[in-house]
Coordinates of C-alpha atoms in Angstrom, one line a residue:
X1 CA 176.1 117.3 63.8
X2 CA 174.5 114.6 65.9
X3 CA 171.1 115.5 64.5
X4 CA 172.1 113.8 61.3
X5 CA 172.2 110.5 63.1
X6 CA 168.6 110.5 64.2
X7 CA 165.1 111.1 62.9
X8 CA 163.7 111.9 66.3
X9 CA 162.0 115.0 67.3
X10 CA 164.6 117.7 66.5
X11 CA 165.3 116.5 63.0
X12 CA 161.8 115.4 61.9
X13 CA 159.4 117.7 60.1
X14 CA 155.8 116.7 60.5
X15 CA 153.4 117.6 57.7
X16 CA 149.8 117.3 59.1
X17 CA 147.4 115.6 56.8
X18 CA 144.1 117.2 55.6
X19 CA 141.5 115.3 53.5
X20 CA 138.7 117.2 51.7
X21 CA 135.6 115.2 50.7
X22 CA 133.2 116.9 48.3
X23 CA 129.7 115.6 47.4
X24 CA 126.8 117.0 45.3
X25 CA 123.1 116.4 44.8
X26 CA 123.0 114.4 48.0
X27 CA 119.9 113.8 50.3
X28 CA 120.9 113.5 53.9
X29 CA 119.1 113.4 57.3
X30 CA 120.4 116.6 58.8
X31 CA 118.8 115.8 62.1
X32 CA 121.7 113.4 62.7
X33 CA 124.1 116.2 62.1
X34 CA 122.6 119.4 63.4
X35 CA 119.2 118.4 64.8
X36 CA 116.9 119.8 62.1
X37 CA 114.8 118.2 59.4
X38 CA 115.8 116.4 56.3
X39 CA 117.1 118.5 53.4
X40 CA 118.4 117.9 49.9
X41 CA 122.0 119.1 49.8
X42 CA 123.2 120.4 46.4
X43 CA 126.8 120.4 47.5
X44 CA 128.9 119.5 50.5
X45 CA 132.5 119.8 51.3
X46 CA 134.0 118.4 54.5
X47 CA 137.6 118.9 55.6
X48 CA 138.8 116.4 58.1
X49 CA 142.2 115.3 59.6
X50 CA 144.0 112.7 57.6
X51 CA 147.3 110.8 58.2
X52 CA 150.3 113.1 58.2
X53 CA 153.9 112.5 57.2
X54 CA 157.1 112.6 59.1
X55 CA 160.2 113.2 57.0
X56 CA 163.8 113.3 58.0
X57 CA 165.3 116.7 57.6
X58 CA 168.5 115.1 56.3
X59 CA 169.3 112.5 53.8
X60 CA 170.1 109.2 55.5
X61 CA 173.7 109.4 56.7
X62 CA 176.2 106.6 56.6
X63 CA 176.5 106.7 60.4
X64 CA 172.8 106.0 60.8
X65 CA 172.8 103.4 58.1
X66 CA 175.7 101.5 59.7
X67 CA 174.2 101.6 63.2
X68 CA 170.9 100.1 62.0
X69 CA 172.5 97.6 59.5
X70 CA 174.6 96.2 62.4
X71 CA 171.5 95.7 64.5
X72 CA 169.6 94.2 61.5
X73 CA 172.3 91.6 60.7
X74 CA 172.1 90.4 64.3
X75 CA 168.3 90.1 64.0
X76 CA 167.7 88.1 60.9
X77 CA 168.1 90.7 58.1
X78 CA 170.6 90.5 55.2
X79 CA 172.0 93.0 52.8
X80 CA 173.5 92.7 49.3
X81 CA 175.5 95.9 49.7
X82 CA 177.2 97.4 52.8
X83 CA 176.9 101.0 51.6
X84 CA 179.4 103.8 51.1
X85 CA 180.1 107.1 52.8
X86 CA 178.8 109.3 50.0
X87 CA 181.0 109.1 46.9
X88 CA 184.0 107.9 49.0
X89 CA 185.2 104.3 49.3
X90 CA 183.4 102.2 51.9
X91 CA 185.0 101.6 55.3
X92 CA 183.3 99.1 57.6
X93 CA 183.3 101.4 60.6
X94 CA 182.1 105.0 60.2
X95 CA 185.0 107.4 59.5
X96 CA 185.3 111.1 59.6
X97 CA 183.0 111.1 56.6
X98 CA 180.2 109.4 58.5
X99 CA 177.8 112.3 57.9
X100 CA 177.9 111.8 54.2
X101 CA 174.7 110.4 52.7
X102 CA 174.8 106.6 52.4
X103 CA 175.1 105.5 48.8
X104 CA 175.9 102.4 46.6
X105 CA 172.9 100.5 47.9
X106 CA 170.0 99.2 45.9
X107 CA 166.3 100.0 46.4
X108 CA 166.0 96.5 47.9
X109 CA 168.8 97.2 50.4
X110 CA 167.0 100.4 51.4
X111 CA 163.7 98.5 51.8
X112 CA 165.3 95.9 54.1
X113 CA 167.0 98.5 56.1
X114 CA 163.8 100.6 56.6
X115 CA 162.0 97.4 57.7
X116 CA 164.8 96.7 60.2
X117 CA 164.7 100.3 61.5
X118 CA 160.9 100.0 61.9
X119 CA 161.2 96.8 63.9
X120 CA 164.0 98.2 66.1
X121 CA 161.8 101.2 66.8
X122 CA 158.7 99.2 67.6
X123 CA 156.9 100.1 64.4
X124 CA 155.3 98.0 61.7
X125 CA 157.4 97.3 58.6
X126 CA 156.3 98.9 55.3
X127 CA 157.9 96.5 52.6
X128 CA 156.6 93.1 51.8
X129 CA 157.0 90.4 49.2
X130 CA 153.2 89.9 48.7
X131 CA 150.2 92.1 48.1
X132 CA 148.5 91.0 51.3
X133 CA 151.4 92.5 53.4
X134 CA 151.9 89.2 55.2
X135 CA 155.6 88.4 54.4
X136 CA 158.1 91.0 55.5
X137 CA 161.0 91.6 53.1
X138 CA 164.2 90.9 55.1
X139 CA 166.9 89.9 52.6
X140 CA 168.0 92.1 49.7
X141 CA 170.0 89.2 48.2
X142 CA 166.5 87.8 47.4
X143 CA 165.8 89.2 43.9
X144 CA 162.3 90.6 43.5
X145 CA 160.4 91.4 40.4
X146 CA 157.7 93.0 42.6
X147 CA 158.0 94.6 46.0
X148 CA 155.0 95.9 47.9
X149 CA 155.1 99.0 50.0
X150 CA 152.3 99.5 52.6
X151 CA 152.1 103.3 52.8
X152 CA 149.5 103.0 55.6
X153 CA 152.0 101.3 57.9
X154 CA 153.4 103.4 60.7
X155 CA 156.9 102.2 59.8
X156 CA 159.7 103.9 58.0
X157 CA 159.5 103.9 54.2
X158 CA 160.4 105.7 51.0
X159 CA 158.2 108.5 49.7
X160 CA 156.0 108.4 46.6
X161 CA 157.0 110.9 44.0
X162 CA 154.0 113.1 44.9
X163 CA 155.0 113.1 48.6
X164 CA 158.6 113.9 47.7
X165 CA 157.6 116.8 45.5
X166 CA 155.2 118.2 48.2
X167 CA 158.0 118.2 50.8
X168 CA 160.5 119.6 48.4
X169 CA 158.2 122.5 47.4
X170 CA 157.3 123.1 51.1
X171 CA 154.4 125.3 50.2
X172 CA 156.4 127.5 47.7
X173 CA 156.7 127.9 44.0
X174 CA 160.5 127.7 43.8
X175 CA 162.1 125.8 41.0
X176 CA 164.5 124.1 43.4
X177 CA 164.0 122.9 46.9
X178 CA 164.2 126.2 48.8
X179 CA 165.2 128.7 46.1
X180 CA 165.2 129.7 42.5
X181 CA 169.0 129.9 42.7
X182 CA 170.3 126.3 43.0
X183 CA 173.7 127.6 44.2
X184 CA 172.0 128.5 47.5
X185 CA 170.5 125.1 48.3
X186 CA 172.1 122.4 46.2
X187 CA 175.4 120.5 46.1
X188 CA 175.9 119.9 42.3
X189 CA 178.4 120.2 39.5
X190 CA 181.3 118.8 41.5
X191 CA 183.2 115.5 41.8
X192 CA 182.3 114.4 45.3
X193 CA 179.4 114.5 47.8
X194 CA 179.2 116.9 50.7
X195 CA 178.2 116.1 54.2
X196 CA 174.4 116.3 54.7
X197 CA 173.1 119.7 55.4
X198 CA 175.9 122.0 54.2
X199 CA 173.6 124.2 52.0
X200 CA 170.5 126.2 53.0
X201 CA 167.3 124.2 53.7
X202 CA 163.9 124.8 52.1
X203 CA 161.2 126.7 54.0
X204 CA 160.3 123.7 56.1
X205 CA 163.9 123.3 57.2
X206 CA 164.7 120.2 55.1
X207 CA 168.1 120.0 53.6
X208 CA 169.5 118.7 50.2
X209 CA 166.2 117.9 48.4
X210 CA 168.0 119.4 45.5
X211 CA 171.5 118.0 44.9
X212 CA 174.0 116.0 46.9
X213 CA 172.5 112.6 46.0
X214 CA 169.4 111.5 44.2
X215 CA 166.7 110.2 46.6
X216 CA 164.9 107.0 46.0
X217 CA 161.1 107.2 45.5
X218 CA 158.5 104.5 45.2
X219 CA 156.5 104.3 42.0
X220 CA 154.8 100.9 42.0
X221 CA 155.3 97.3 42.9
X222 CA 157.6 97.0 39.8
X223 CA 159.1 100.4 39.5
X224 CA 161.3 102.8 41.5
X225 CA 162.8 106.2 40.6
X226 CA 164.9 108.9 42.2
X227 CA 164.4 112.6 42.6
X228 CA 166.4 115.8 43.3
X229 CA 169.7 115.4 41.3
X230 CA 173.1 114.8 42.7
X231 CA 176.6 116.3 43.3
X232 CA 177.6 115.6 39.7
X233 CA 174.3 116.6 38.0
X234 CA 173.6 119.7 35.9
X235 CA 171.2 122.3 37.3
X236 CA 168.2 121.1 35.2
X237 CA 168.2 117.8 37.0
X238 CA 167.9 119.5 40.4
X239 CA 164.5 121.0 39.6
X240 CA 161.7 119.7 41.7
X241 CA 159.5 118.9 38.7
X242 CA 162.3 117.0 36.9
X243 CA 161.7 113.3 36.9
X244 CA 164.1 110.7 35.4
X245 CA 163.0 107.4 34.0
X246 CA 162.2 104.5 36.3
X247 CA 165.4 102.6 37.4
X248 CA 166.3 99.0 38.1
X249 CA 165.7 97.5 41.6
X250 CA 169.4 96.5 41.4
X251 CA 171.0 99.9 40.7
X252 CA 173.7 100.7 43.3
X253 CA 175.8 103.8 42.5
X254 CA 177.6 106.5 44.5
X255 CA 175.2 109.3 43.6
X256 CA 171.9 107.7 44.8
X257 CA 170.8 107.5 48.4
X258 CA 167.4 107.9 50.2
X259 CA 165.5 109.9 52.8
X260 CA 163.2 108.4 55.5
X261 CA 159.5 109.1 55.4
X262 CA 156.8 107.7 57.7
X263 CA 153.0 107.9 57.8
X264 CA 151.7 109.3 61.1
X265 CA 148.1 108.7 62.1

């Protein structure tokens, strides 16, 4: 159970990055590469290491949210919403439901919290109020028409939609995250959330990417969405390829939470 309160080694899945660069009709001095004479290269494909991604195997629990929010508020961060224990009424101190996913927070609350968690962990924040990434976003009461996410930062952040889908598919062709049968892997069609990790994980060991709560995903400086479906959703919304419309920065409901991602160089 304690694993749901951390994103350290035992509950983080690392996806190594690979970048393939292809060129054609290129003249190159091969002597610099393999010690022979100059050739005209008709095609060349290079596969090199690229930044990888760490992803929390669980949705962010209320327990972890509360721990970091308390630290954040003592260190100059402010939140519009305190968060709920899943679909249950909020209690200030974590209760027996502390392993529920945190909900009833906005995208902006999540961004401030992720920045605070990064700072607490000695990492660089990912969310800023400007395109030059010079002013860290620290107060979700500050309404923003645009919010900038630096995906190259080593700090905690939200996934892009393509990153979320890659992790949900986990190298398979399943319709849902881990199975073609959503009953195996998803909390859905019910009136309340479950604790994180009560269904089977996908093939990378990551839980609840289909069902339980929708997970926030970054679209652009002006748009955010959520993926995966929730405890009250129908099965079609749980499909990995299903994408709802962009949502408001100010949406805070008991069926939307988030999962922690991080770029690893």
